[in-house]
Coordinates of C-alpha atoms and ligand atoms in Angstrom, one line a residue:
M27 CA 184.6 -46.6 73.1
C28 CA 184.1 -50.2 74.7
G29 CA 182.0 -51.4 77.8
I30 CA 183.6 -53.1 80.8
V31 CA 182.3 -54.9 83.8
G32 CA 183.6 -57.0 86.4
Y33 CA 182.3 -58.7 89.8
K34 CA 183.5 -60.1 92.9
G35 CA 181.2 -61.2 95.6
K36 CA 179.3 -63.6 97.3
N37 CA 177.5 -64.8 93.7
E38 CA 178.3 -66.8 91.0
A39 CA 179.6 -63.9 88.5
C40 CA 179.0 -65.4 85.0
D41 CA 175.2 -64.5 84.7
I42 CA 175.8 -61.2 86.3
L43 CA 178.4 -60.3 84.1
I44 CA 176.6 -61.4 80.8
E45 CA 173.6 -59.4 82.0
A46 CA 175.8 -56.5 82.7
L47 CA 177.6 -56.6 79.5
K48 CA 174.2 -56.4 77.5
R49 CA 173.2 -53.2 79.2
L50 CA 176.5 -51.8 77.8
E51 CA 176.0 -53.1 74.2
Y52 CA 175.2 -49.5 72.9
R53 CA 178.8 -48.5 74.1
G54 CA 179.9 -51.2 71.0
Y55 CA 179.1 -54.3 69.8
D56 CA 181.6 -55.7 67.6
S57 CA 183.2 -58.3 70.1
A58 CA 182.8 -59.7 73.4
G59 CA 184.6 -61.7 75.8
I60 CA 184.7 -62.6 79.7
A61 CA 186.9 -64.4 82.2
L62 CA 186.0 -66.2 85.3
W63 CA 188.4 -66.7 88.1
N64 CA 187.7 -70.1 90.0
E65 CA 190.1 -72.0 92.5
G66 CA 193.0 -70.4 91.0
R67 CA 192.1 -70.8 87.2
I68 CA 190.9 -68.4 85.0
A69 CA 188.5 -69.5 82.0
I70 CA 188.2 -67.1 79.1
E71 CA 185.8 -67.2 76.2
R72 CA 185.7 -64.5 73.3
K73 CA 183.5 -64.2 70.6
K74 CA 183.4 -61.9 67.5
G75 CA 179.7 -60.7 67.4
K76 CA 177.3 -59.7 70.1
V77 CA 177.1 -60.6 73.9
D78 CA 174.2 -63.1 72.9
D79 CA 176.9 -65.0 70.8
L80 CA 178.9 -65.2 73.8
K81 CA 176.0 -65.9 76.3
K82 CA 175.4 -68.8 74.2
I83 CA 178.7 -70.6 75.0
V84 CA 179.2 -69.8 78.7
Y85 CA 175.7 -69.8 80.2
N86 CA 175.1 -73.0 82.3
N87 CA 178.7 -74.1 81.3
D88 CA 180.6 -75.5 84.3
S89 CA 183.6 -74.2 82.8
F90 CA 182.6 -70.8 83.4
K91 CA 181.8 -70.9 87.3
G92 CA 183.4 -68.5 89.9
K93 CA 182.5 -65.6 91.8
M94 CA 185.3 -63.2 90.5
G95 CA 185.4 -62.0 87.0
L96 CA 185.8 -59.6 83.9
A97 CA 183.8 -59.0 80.8
H98 CA 184.0 -56.8 77.8
T99 CA 181.8 -55.7 74.7
R100 CA 184.1 -54.0 72.0
W101 CA 184.0 -50.7 69.7
A102 CA 187.0 -51.4 67.8
T103 CA 189.6 -48.4 67.4
H104 CA 192.9 -50.6 66.9
G105 CA 192.6 -53.9 65.3
T106 CA 189.6 -55.0 63.3
P107 CA 186.7 -56.6 64.8
S108 CA 187.6 -60.1 65.2
E109 CA 187.9 -62.9 68.0
R110 CA 191.6 -62.5 68.3
N111 CA 191.4 -58.7 68.8
A112 CA 188.6 -59.1 71.2
H113 CA 189.2 -58.8 74.9
P114 CA 189.9 -60.3 77.5
H115 CA 193.7 -60.1 76.6
K116 CA 196.3 -62.2 78.8
A117 CA 199.9 -62.8 79.1
D118 CA 200.9 -65.5 81.7
D119 CA 198.2 -65.7 84.2
V120 CA 197.3 -61.8 84.1
V121 CA 194.0 -61.2 82.5
V122 CA 193.1 -57.5 81.2
V123 CA 189.7 -55.9 79.9
H124 CA 190.1 -52.2 78.7
N125 CA 188.3 -49.1 77.5
G126 CA 190.3 -46.2 76.0
I127 CA 193.1 -45.8 73.6
I128 CA 197.0 -46.4 74.5
E129 CA 198.8 -43.5 72.7
N130 CA 202.1 -45.1 73.1
Y131 CA 201.4 -48.7 72.6
I132 CA 203.6 -49.3 69.5
E133 CA 206.6 -48.3 71.4
L134 CA 205.9 -50.2 74.2
K135 CA 204.8 -53.1 71.9
T136 CA 208.1 -52.9 70.2
K137 CA 210.3 -53.1 73.6
L138 CA 208.4 -55.7 74.7
K139 CA 208.8 -58.0 71.6
D140 CA 212.6 -57.0 71.8
E141 CA 212.3 -58.6 75.4
G142 CA 210.7 -61.7 73.9
H143 CA 207.2 -61.1 74.6
K144 CA 204.8 -62.7 72.0
F145 CA 201.4 -60.9 70.7
L146 CA 198.5 -62.4 69.6
S147 CA 196.3 -59.5 68.5
D148 CA 196.4 -56.1 66.8
T149 CA 195.1 -54.0 69.8
D150 CA 196.6 -51.4 71.8
T151 CA 195.4 -53.3 75.3
E152 CA 197.4 -56.3 75.0
V153 CA 200.8 -54.3 75.7
I154 CA 199.0 -54.2 79.2
P155 CA 199.1 -57.7 80.7
H156 CA 202.5 -57.9 78.9
L157 CA 203.7 -54.7 81.0
I158 CA 202.2 -56.3 84.2
T159 CA 203.9 -59.7 83.7
N160 CA 207.4 -58.2 83.2
H161 CA 207.1 -56.1 86.5
L162 CA 206.0 -59.6 88.5
R163 CA 209.2 -61.4 86.6
K164 CA 211.1 -58.9 88.2
G165 CA 209.6 -59.6 91.9
M166 CA 207.3 -56.9 92.2
N167 CA 203.6 -58.1 93.8
F168 CA 200.4 -57.8 91.8
I169 CA 199.5 -54.5 92.9
D170 CA 202.7 -52.6 92.6
A171 CA 203.5 -54.5 89.1
V172 CA 200.0 -53.0 88.1
R173 CA 200.8 -49.8 89.5
A174 CA 204.4 -49.4 87.9
T175 CA 202.6 -50.5 84.5
L176 CA 200.1 -47.6 85.0
K177 CA 202.7 -45.1 85.1
E178 CA 204.0 -46.6 81.7
L179 CA 200.6 -45.8 80.0
K180 CA 200.1 -42.8 77.6
G181 CA 196.4 -42.2 76.7
S182 CA 193.5 -43.3 78.1
Y183 CA 192.3 -46.3 80.3
A184 CA 189.7 -48.0 82.3
L185 CA 190.9 -51.3 83.4
G186 CA 189.8 -54.5 85.1
I187 CA 192.6 -56.8 85.8
I188 CA 192.9 -60.2 87.6
K189 CA 195.6 -62.8 87.8
E190 CA 195.1 -66.7 88.5
T191 CA 197.3 -67.1 91.8
E192 CA 195.7 -64.1 93.4
K193 CA 192.0 -63.6 94.7
T194 CA 192.2 -60.0 93.9
L195 CA 190.4 -57.8 91.3
I196 CA 192.2 -54.7 90.6
A197 CA 190.5 -51.7 88.6
A198 CA 192.0 -48.4 87.5
K199 CA 190.9 -45.3 85.7
K200 CA 192.5 -42.5 83.7
E201 CA 190.2 -40.4 81.2
S202 CA 187.9 -43.3 80.5
P203 CA 184.8 -43.6 82.6
L204 CA 184.8 -46.3 85.4
I205 CA 182.6 -46.8 88.4
V206 CA 182.4 -49.1 91.2
G207 CA 179.0 -50.7 92.3
V208 CA 178.7 -51.1 95.9
G209 CA 176.5 -54.2 96.7
E210 CA 175.7 -56.4 99.9
G211 CA 178.9 -58.6 100.3
E212 CA 179.6 -58.0 96.5
Y213 CA 181.6 -55.2 94.4
F214 CA 181.0 -54.4 90.7
I215 CA 183.1 -52.2 88.3
A216 CA 181.6 -51.0 85.1
S217 CA 181.9 -48.4 82.3
D218 CA 178.6 -46.8 83.0
V219 CA 175.6 -46.9 85.4
P220 CA 173.3 -48.6 82.9
A221 CA 175.3 -52.2 83.4
I222 CA 174.6 -52.8 86.9
I223 CA 171.9 -50.3 87.9
N224 CA 169.6 -53.4 88.6
R225 CA 172.2 -54.9 91.1
T226 CA 172.8 -51.5 93.2
N227 CA 172.1 -47.7 93.3
R228 CA 175.3 -47.3 95.2
F229 CA 178.1 -46.1 93.0
I230 CA 181.6 -44.8 93.6
F231 CA 182.7 -42.4 90.6
L232 CA 186.4 -43.2 90.2
E233 CA 188.8 -40.2 89.4
D234 CA 191.7 -40.1 87.0
N235 CA 194.7 -42.2 88.1
D236 CA 192.5 -43.9 90.8
V237 CA 193.2 -47.7 91.5
A238 CA 190.5 -49.8 93.1
I239 CA 191.7 -53.3 94.9
F240 CA 188.9 -55.7 95.6
K241 CA 190.0 -58.5 97.9
D242 CA 188.8 -60.3 100.9
G243 CA 185.4 -58.7 100.6
T244 CA 186.9 -55.1 101.2
L245 CA 187.6 -52.2 98.9
L246 CA 191.0 -50.2 98.8
L247 CA 191.0 -47.0 96.7
I248 CA 194.6 -45.8 96.2
N249 CA 196.3 -44.0 93.6
V250 CA 198.7 -44.8 90.9
D251 CA 201.6 -43.8 93.4
G252 CA 200.0 -46.0 96.1
K253 CA 198.6 -43.3 98.2
E254 CA 195.2 -44.2 99.8
V255 CA 192.3 -42.0 98.2
Q256 CA 188.7 -41.2 99.8
R257 CA 185.9 -41.2 97.4
K258 CA 182.2 -40.8 98.0
V259 CA 179.4 -43.5 97.6
H260 CA 176.7 -41.8 95.7
E261 CA 173.1 -42.8 95.6
V262 CA 171.7 -42.7 91.9
Y263 CA 167.7 -43.6 91.2
W264 CA 167.7 -43.7 87.6
T265 CA 165.3 -46.0 85.8
E266 CA 166.9 -48.7 83.6
A267 CA 166.1 -47.0 80.4
M268 CA 167.2 -43.6 81.7
A269 CA 170.8 -45.1 82.7
E270 CA 171.6 -46.6 79.1
K271 CA 171.5 -43.0 78.2
G272 CA 173.8 -41.8 80.9
G273 CA 170.7 -40.2 82.4
Y274 CA 169.9 -38.1 79.1
K275 CA 166.4 -38.4 77.7
H276 CA 167.9 -39.3 74.3
F277 CA 170.9 -40.6 72.8
M278 CA 171.1 -37.8 70.3
L279 CA 171.4 -35.3 73.4
K280 CA 173.8 -37.6 75.0
E281 CA 175.8 -37.7 71.8
I282 CA 175.9 -33.9 71.5
F283 CA 177.4 -33.6 74.7
E284 CA 179.9 -36.4 74.1
Q285 CA 181.5 -34.1 71.6
P286 CA 184.4 -32.8 73.9
R287 CA 185.2 -36.3 74.8
A288 CA 184.8 -37.4 71.1
I289 CA 187.1 -35.1 69.8
S290 CA 189.7 -35.5 72.5
D291 CA 189.5 -39.3 71.5
T292 CA 190.0 -38.4 67.9
L293 CA 192.8 -36.1 68.6
I294 CA 195.0 -38.7 70.7
G295 CA 198.0 -40.3 69.4
R296 CA 197.7 -38.3 66.2
I297 CA 199.0 -34.6 67.0
K298 CA 202.8 -34.2 67.9
E299 CA 202.4 -30.3 68.9
E300 CA 206.1 -30.1 70.1
K301 CA 207.0 -31.5 66.7
G302 CA 204.5 -29.5 65.0
L303 CA 203.3 -32.8 63.2
V304 CA 200.1 -34.5 62.4
E305 CA 200.8 -38.3 62.0
F306 CA 198.2 -41.1 61.3
E307 CA 199.3 -44.5 62.4
E308 CA 196.6 -46.2 60.2
L309 CA 197.5 -44.2 57.1
K310 CA 199.4 -45.5 54.2
L311 CA 199.5 -42.7 51.4
P312 CA 200.9 -42.8 48.3
D313 CA 203.2 -40.5 46.8
I314 CA 200.9 -37.3 47.1
S315 CA 203.4 -34.9 45.2
K316 CA 202.0 -36.0 42.0
M317 CA 198.2 -35.5 43.1
K318 CA 196.6 -33.1 40.8
K319 CA 193.1 -32.8 42.6
I320 CA 191.1 -34.0 45.5
W321 CA 187.5 -35.6 45.7
M322 CA 185.6 -35.4 48.9
I323 CA 182.3 -37.7 48.3
A324 CA 179.6 -38.5 50.8
C325 CA 175.9 -38.3 52.0
G326 CA 174.0 -36.5 54.0
T327 CA 175.9 -34.9 57.1
S328 CA 179.1 -36.4 56.1
Y329 CA 179.0 -34.4 52.8
H330 CA 178.6 -31.4 54.6
A331 CA 181.7 -32.2 56.2
C332 CA 183.4 -32.6 53.2
I333 CA 182.4 -29.2 51.9
I334 CA 183.9 -27.8 55.0
G335 CA 187.1 -29.9 54.2
K336 CA 187.1 -28.4 50.8
H337 CA 187.3 -25.1 52.5
M338 CA 190.2 -26.0 54.7
F339 CA 191.9 -27.8 51.9
E340 CA 191.9 -25.3 49.1
A341 CA 192.6 -22.3 51.5
N342 CA 195.7 -24.2 53.0
L343 CA 197.2 -26.4 50.2
R344 CA 195.6 -24.8 47.4
I345 CA 194.9 -28.1 45.7
P346 CA 191.8 -28.3 43.8
V347 CA 188.8 -30.0 46.0
E348 CA 185.9 -31.2 44.3
T349 CA 182.8 -32.1 46.4
D350 CA 179.6 -34.2 45.5
I351 CA 176.7 -36.0 46.8
A352 CA 177.8 -39.9 46.4
S353 CA 174.5 -40.7 44.8
E354 CA 175.3 -38.1 42.0
F355 CA 179.1 -38.9 41.9
R356 CA 178.8 -42.3 40.9
Y357 CA 176.3 -41.5 38.0
R358 CA 178.2 -38.8 36.3
D359 CA 180.9 -40.7 34.5
P360 CA 183.4 -38.5 36.9
I361 CA 186.5 -37.5 35.3
L362 CA 189.6 -38.7 37.6
G363 CA 192.3 -41.0 37.5
K364 CA 195.5 -42.1 39.0
N365 CA 196.5 -38.7 40.0
D366 CA 193.5 -37.9 42.0
M367 CA 192.6 -38.8 45.7
L368 CA 189.0 -39.6 46.4
I369 CA 188.5 -39.0 49.9
L370 CA 185.1 -41.0 51.1
V371 CA 183.5 -39.7 54.4
S372 CA 181.0 -41.8 56.3
Q373 CA 180.2 -42.6 60.1
S374 CA 178.9 -46.0 59.3
G375 CA 181.2 -47.2 56.5
E376 CA 178.2 -49.2 55.0
T377 CA 176.4 -46.1 53.0
A378 CA 175.7 -47.7 49.7
D379 CA 175.8 -45.0 47.4
T380 CA 179.4 -44.0 49.2
I381 CA 180.7 -47.4 48.8
A382 CA 179.5 -47.2 45.0
A383 CA 181.5 -44.0 44.7
M384 CA 184.6 -45.5 46.1
K385 CA 184.1 -48.3 43.7
E386 CA 184.0 -45.8 40.7
G387 CA 187.3 -43.9 42.0
K388 CA 189.1 -47.4 42.2
K389 CA 187.8 -48.6 38.9
R390 CA 189.4 -45.4 37.3
G391 CA 192.6 -45.6 39.4
A392 CA 192.4 -43.1 42.1
Y393 CA 193.9 -43.5 45.4
T394 CA 190.8 -43.9 47.9
L395 CA 191.1 -42.9 51.7
S396 CA 187.8 -43.4 53.3
V397 CA 187.1 -41.5 56.8
C398 CA 185.0 -43.9 58.8
N399 CA 183.8 -44.4 62.7
V400 CA 183.4 -48.0 62.2
L401 CA 186.5 -50.3 62.4
G402 CA 185.7 -53.6 59.9
S403 CA 183.0 -51.5 58.1
T404 CA 182.9 -51.9 54.3
L405 CA 184.5 -48.6 53.5
A406 CA 187.2 -48.9 56.1
R407 CA 187.9 -52.4 54.6
E408 CA 188.0 -51.7 51.1
A409 CA 189.3 -48.0 50.6
D410 CA 193.0 -48.2 49.8
G411 CA 193.4 -46.0 53.0
V412 CA 191.5 -45.3 56.1
I413 CA 191.4 -42.8 59.1
F414 CA 189.2 -43.6 61.6
T415 CA 187.3 -40.9 64.1
H416 CA 187.2 -42.2 67.5
A417 CA 183.7 -40.7 68.1
G418 CA 182.3 -44.3 69.6
P419 CA 179.3 -45.7 68.6
E420 CA 176.5 -43.2 67.4
I421 CA 173.3 -44.4 68.1
G422 CA 171.0 -41.6 67.1
V423 CA 170.1 -41.3 63.7
A424 CA 170.6 -37.6 63.7
S425 CA 174.5 -37.5 63.3
T426 CA 176.0 -35.2 65.7
K427 CA 179.6 -36.2 67.0
A428 CA 180.5 -38.1 63.9
F429 CA 180.0 -34.7 61.9
T430 CA 182.3 -32.9 64.4
T431 CA 185.1 -35.6 64.7
Q432 CA 184.8 -35.7 60.8
I433 CA 185.7 -32.2 60.5
S434 CA 188.5 -32.7 63.1
V435 CA 190.2 -35.7 61.0
L436 CA 190.0 -33.6 57.8
F437 CA 191.4 -30.5 59.6
M438 CA 194.2 -33.0 60.9
L439 CA 194.5 -34.6 57.3
M440 CA 194.9 -30.9 55.9
L441 CA 198.1 -30.5 58.1
H442 CA 199.3 -33.7 57.5
I443 CA 199.5 -33.3 53.9
G444 CA 200.4 -29.8 54.2
K445 CA 203.5 -31.0 56.1
K446 CA 204.2 -33.8 53.5
L447 CA 203.7 -31.2 50.6
G448 CA 206.0 -28.7 52.2
K449 CA 203.0 -26.2 52.0
M450 CA 202.8 -25.6 55.5
Q451 CA 205.8 -25.0 58.0
S452 CA 206.2 -26.6 61.4
D453 CA 205.1 -23.6 63.4
E454 CA 202.2 -22.6 61.5
I455 CA 201.1 -26.5 62.1
R456 CA 201.9 -26.1 65.7
N457 CA 199.6 -23.0 66.1
S458 CA 197.0 -25.0 64.2
I459 CA 197.4 -27.9 66.6
G460 CA 197.2 -25.6 69.5
E461 CA 194.0 -24.2 68.3
I462 CA 192.2 -27.6 67.8
K463 CA 193.5 -28.9 71.4
K464 CA 191.1 -25.9 72.5
I465 CA 188.0 -27.0 70.8
P466 CA 186.8 -29.4 73.2
H467 CA 186.6 -26.9 76.1
K468 CA 185.3 -24.4 73.6
I469 CA 182.3 -26.7 72.8
Q470 CA 181.8 -27.6 76.6
T471 CA 181.4 -23.8 77.2
I472 CA 178.6 -23.7 74.4
L473 CA 177.2 -26.9 76.2
D474 CA 177.1 -25.3 79.2
M475 CA 174.6 -22.5 77.7
S476 CA 172.0 -25.2 76.5
N477 CA 169.4 -24.0 78.7
V478 CA 169.6 -20.6 76.3
I479 CA 168.9 -22.8 73.4
E480 CA 166.3 -24.8 74.9
E481 CA 164.6 -21.5 75.5
L482 CA 165.1 -20.4 72.0
A483 CA 163.4 -23.7 70.9
R484 CA 160.6 -23.2 73.1
K485 CA 160.1 -19.8 71.4
Y486 CA 160.5 -20.8 67.8
M487 CA 159.0 -24.3 68.0
G488 CA 155.5 -23.8 66.4
F489 CA 156.9 -22.2 63.2
K490 CA 156.2 -24.1 60.0
D491 CA 159.4 -23.3 57.7
F492 CA 162.9 -21.9 58.6
L493 CA 165.7 -20.7 56.4
Y494 CA 169.3 -21.0 57.3
L495 CA 172.0 -18.6 55.9
G496 CA 175.8 -18.7 55.7
R497 CA 178.6 -17.6 53.8
G498 CA 181.9 -19.2 53.0
I499 CA 182.5 -22.0 55.5
N500 CA 179.5 -21.0 57.4
Y501 CA 177.3 -22.2 54.4
P502 CA 178.1 -26.0 55.1
T503 CA 177.4 -25.4 58.8
V504 CA 173.9 -24.2 58.0
Q505 CA 173.1 -26.8 55.7
E506 CA 173.8 -29.1 58.5
G507 CA 171.8 -27.3 60.8
A508 CA 168.9 -27.3 58.4
L509 CA 169.2 -31.1 58.0
K510 CA 169.4 -31.7 61.8
L511 CA 165.9 -29.7 61.9
K512 CA 164.2 -31.2 59.3
E513 CA 165.3 -35.0 59.9
I514 CA 164.0 -34.9 63.9
S515 CA 161.2 -32.3 64.2
Y516 CA 159.9 -32.9 60.3
I517 CA 159.6 -29.1 60.1
H518 CA 160.7 -27.6 56.6
A519 CA 164.2 -26.1 57.0
E520 CA 166.1 -24.9 53.8
A521 CA 170.3 -23.7 53.8
Y522 CA 171.0 -21.1 51.5
A523 CA 174.2 -19.4 50.4
A524 CA 173.5 -15.9 52.1
G525 CA 174.5 -14.2 48.8
E526 CA 171.9 -16.2 47.2
M527 CA 169.2 -14.7 49.1
K528 CA 168.4 -12.3 46.5
H529 CA 168.1 -14.6 43.8
G530 CA 164.8 -16.0 45.1
P531 CA 164.4 -16.9 48.7
I532 CA 163.9 -13.6 49.9
A533 CA 160.3 -13.8 48.4
L534 CA 159.8 -16.2 51.2
I535 CA 160.8 -13.4 53.8
D536 CA 158.1 -12.6 56.4
E537 CA 157.1 -12.5 59.9
N538 CA 156.1 -16.0 59.9
L539 CA 159.8 -17.0 58.4
P540 CA 162.4 -17.2 61.3
V541 CA 166.0 -16.7 59.8
V542 CA 168.9 -18.6 61.2
F543 CA 172.3 -16.7 60.4
V544 CA 175.6 -18.2 61.4
S545 CA 178.2 -15.3 60.8
P546 CA 181.1 -15.2 62.9
N547 CA 183.3 -12.2 62.3
D548 CA 185.3 -13.8 59.5
H549 CA 185.8 -12.1 55.8
T550 CA 182.1 -12.9 55.1
Y551 CA 180.9 -11.0 57.8
K552 CA 179.9 -7.2 56.2
K553 CA 178.1 -8.8 53.6
T554 CA 176.0 -11.1 55.5
C555 CA 175.0 -7.8 57.7
G556 CA 173.7 -6.4 54.2
N557 CA 171.5 -9.8 54.3
M558 CA 170.4 -9.3 57.8
E559 CA 169.7 -5.8 56.9
E560 CA 167.3 -7.2 53.8
V561 CA 165.3 -9.9 56.5
I562 CA 164.8 -7.2 58.8
T563 CA 163.4 -5.0 56.5
R564 CA 160.8 -7.4 55.4
R565 CA 160.0 -8.0 58.8
G566 CA 161.8 -11.7 59.1
R567 CA 162.9 -12.9 62.8
I568 CA 166.6 -13.4 62.7
L569 CA 168.2 -15.9 65.2
L570 CA 172.1 -14.8 64.8
F571 CA 175.1 -17.2 65.9
T572 CA 178.3 -15.1 66.0
D573 CA 181.6 -15.2 67.7
D574 CA 181.2 -11.3 67.7
N575 CA 179.7 -9.9 70.9
S576 CA 180.0 -6.4 69.4
H577 CA 178.4 -7.5 66.2
E578 CA 177.2 -4.6 64.5
M579 CA 173.7 -6.3 64.0
A580 CA 173.4 -7.4 67.4
S581 CA 170.6 -4.9 68.7
R582 CA 168.9 -5.4 65.5
V583 CA 168.2 -9.3 65.7
D584 CA 165.5 -11.1 67.4
N585 CA 167.9 -13.4 69.1
L586 CA 171.4 -13.5 69.4
F587 CA 173.6 -16.4 70.6
I588 CA 177.5 -15.7 71.1
L589 CA 180.0 -18.2 70.2
P590 CA 183.7 -19.0 71.5
K591 CA 186.0 -17.7 68.9
T592 CA 188.6 -20.2 67.1
I593 CA 190.1 -20.0 63.7
Y594 CA 188.1 -20.0 60.4
E595 CA 188.6 -23.7 59.4
L596 CA 187.3 -25.2 62.9
Q597 CA 184.7 -22.5 63.1
P598 CA 182.1 -24.8 62.1
I599 CA 182.8 -27.3 65.0
L600 CA 181.6 -24.8 67.3
S601 CA 178.7 -23.1 65.2
V602 CA 177.1 -26.3 64.6
V603 CA 176.6 -27.5 68.1
P604 CA 173.7 -24.6 69.2
L605 CA 172.3 -25.7 65.6
Q606 CA 172.1 -29.3 67.0
L607 CA 170.9 -28.4 70.1
L608 CA 168.4 -26.1 68.6
A609 CA 167.0 -28.9 66.2
Y610 CA 167.1 -31.2 69.4
Y611 CA 165.0 -29.2 71.7
I612 CA 162.4 -28.3 69.1
A613 CA 161.9 -31.6 68.1
N614 CA 161.8 -32.7 71.8
F615 CA 159.0 -29.9 72.5
L616 CA 157.1 -31.5 69.5
G617 CA 157.2 -35.0 70.6
T618 CA 158.8 -36.6 67.9
D619 CA 160.8 -39.8 68.0
V620 CA 164.2 -37.8 68.3
D621 CA 166.4 -41.1 68.2
Q622 CA 164.5 -42.9 65.4
P623 CA 163.1 -40.3 63.3
R624 CA 160.1 -41.5 60.9
N625 CA 161.4 -42.9 57.3
L626 CA 164.9 -42.7 58.5
A627 CA 167.6 -45.4 59.0
K628 CA 171.0 -44.8 60.8
S629 CA 172.8 -46.2 57.7
V630 CA 171.3 -46.0 54.3
T631 CA 172.7 -49.4 52.9
V632 CA 170.4 -49.5 50.2
E633 CA 170.5 -47.2 46.9
Ligands
LIG719 C1 172.5 -37.2 59.4 O1 172.1 -36.6 60.8 C2 171.8 -38.6 58.8 N1 171.5 -39.4 59.6 C3 172.2 -39.0 57.5 O2 172.2 -37.6 56.3 C4 173.8 -39.6 57.3 O3 174.5 -38.6 57.3 C5 174.0 -40.1 56.1 O4 173.1 -41.1 55.7 C6 175.5 -40.5 55.7 O5 175.7 -41.6 56.6 P1 177.2 -42.1 56.7 O6 177.8 -40.9 57.5 O7 177.1 -43.3 57.9 O8 177.8 -42.5 55.6

């Protein structure tokens, strides 16, 4: 998820663009760049690092004058963070900034290279200016060349485009957010309201396939077919602080609600449903036919994703999977070697214990594969292979969209390996792909019921202890739910395998102990009903999360939340969402610092 801004109007653009970019840095901050158009020349500056590094070069620099320009702050998805991969990207005199993922960029790039185009970066974005110049060279005008290019792109884009010989700024949107700010004698484009909320409160929210053309002080809205479209100008009265969170009170809540988009972005370019295939362009697996065992190692939330991965892999690949907490794994002199695969899961890619675990694995000759959300992070760079979650920056300390995208990646990896080992057939893989493609929409149906969870939180916010119970793949789900509650509300919450209740925790049960059950109608269902009976007998209060609206305990529990149905392996992605919301709303009611809870850091880079 990157941030783009553009300006065309009566004022000097440089300061406006830099200031707007600073407000978007929460969307990505590994490199930044700017392009200023001035009397038929475009000056470009790009820097690895934060916007401030760029600002030092262009502020009060006469080379960066002009009343039209573009700027970009990057969250790398293709091509590591570096100056050469920073936007804007240029071909001939066409300059582009982009947020999104061009799914078919490899085939486009190959075709363009065959036609003699030279590329300077590893990004998917760079194909866009080259495609535009291709059409220009064949005689198309600027606008038509852009429209023709948009029709060749698969995937998502929010674009800003300028050309040295044109006093025109063009913007285009498909599946990535892009808004137009309407000022007095000036126009803005931005990925998000916060970028320009201090300049105007009048916005046009572009829709998919919209193309905005800014020329001679006017704005023309067309679609990719050239047909004029009408869009309403909205007035938005947000504070700047609110705007940075997209109108949400906390980044954590915003990121919970971003999960449908985060998972969609993580699937893009990897699932080939018609072929019954899953492919990872960034992955170079060794000969896995000799693989004897898979290890999944991480910390915290990422460790819970590993346990869910274990259930998926063992059920479908019949390969033994061992999971462990990285801080334990690294000190137990683990027995692994060249026929083992060590999967390290980490949102930040900088967790010290997980990095140490990777080094332990490498030392013993194992193949190391990291699942990371941050390109250029240590785990992403130093593991033998890497697969990225495309969740975008996760700012809230409590991990949410990283967790559900990690599960999505592990599920896709399981399909990928299953196909390679001949353990899963194309039609089975095709069905599984069909199921994961429905997940974003199913999450959205849960998010649409967030008010129900908010009421649950209001009812239970005063309790001092919670017990979370689940069986099978639902056990790591409740472990994650309990972690969310304790780390942001500071309430003690303990997760247990439901079958273990009789081996101790049942002594805790009374009317002062809410017990959260995650019990979809799967093979563990009946036994878990027995656990609920034991809780009810001891006057415990039950919050039941299930996909079965005729659950036999439905009338016996204190609170019931019905989840959408999905396959066993993907159920945790749905079950965890109400648990994330329950933790969030309780913490919000209690007034804790939800985004930066006491004693915690977003990335534990020390041991
Ligand atoms: C989860 O909400 C916590 N922030 C924490 O447990 C986190 O998952 C853990 O520190 C691992 O971080 P990583 O995914 O960046 O390696």
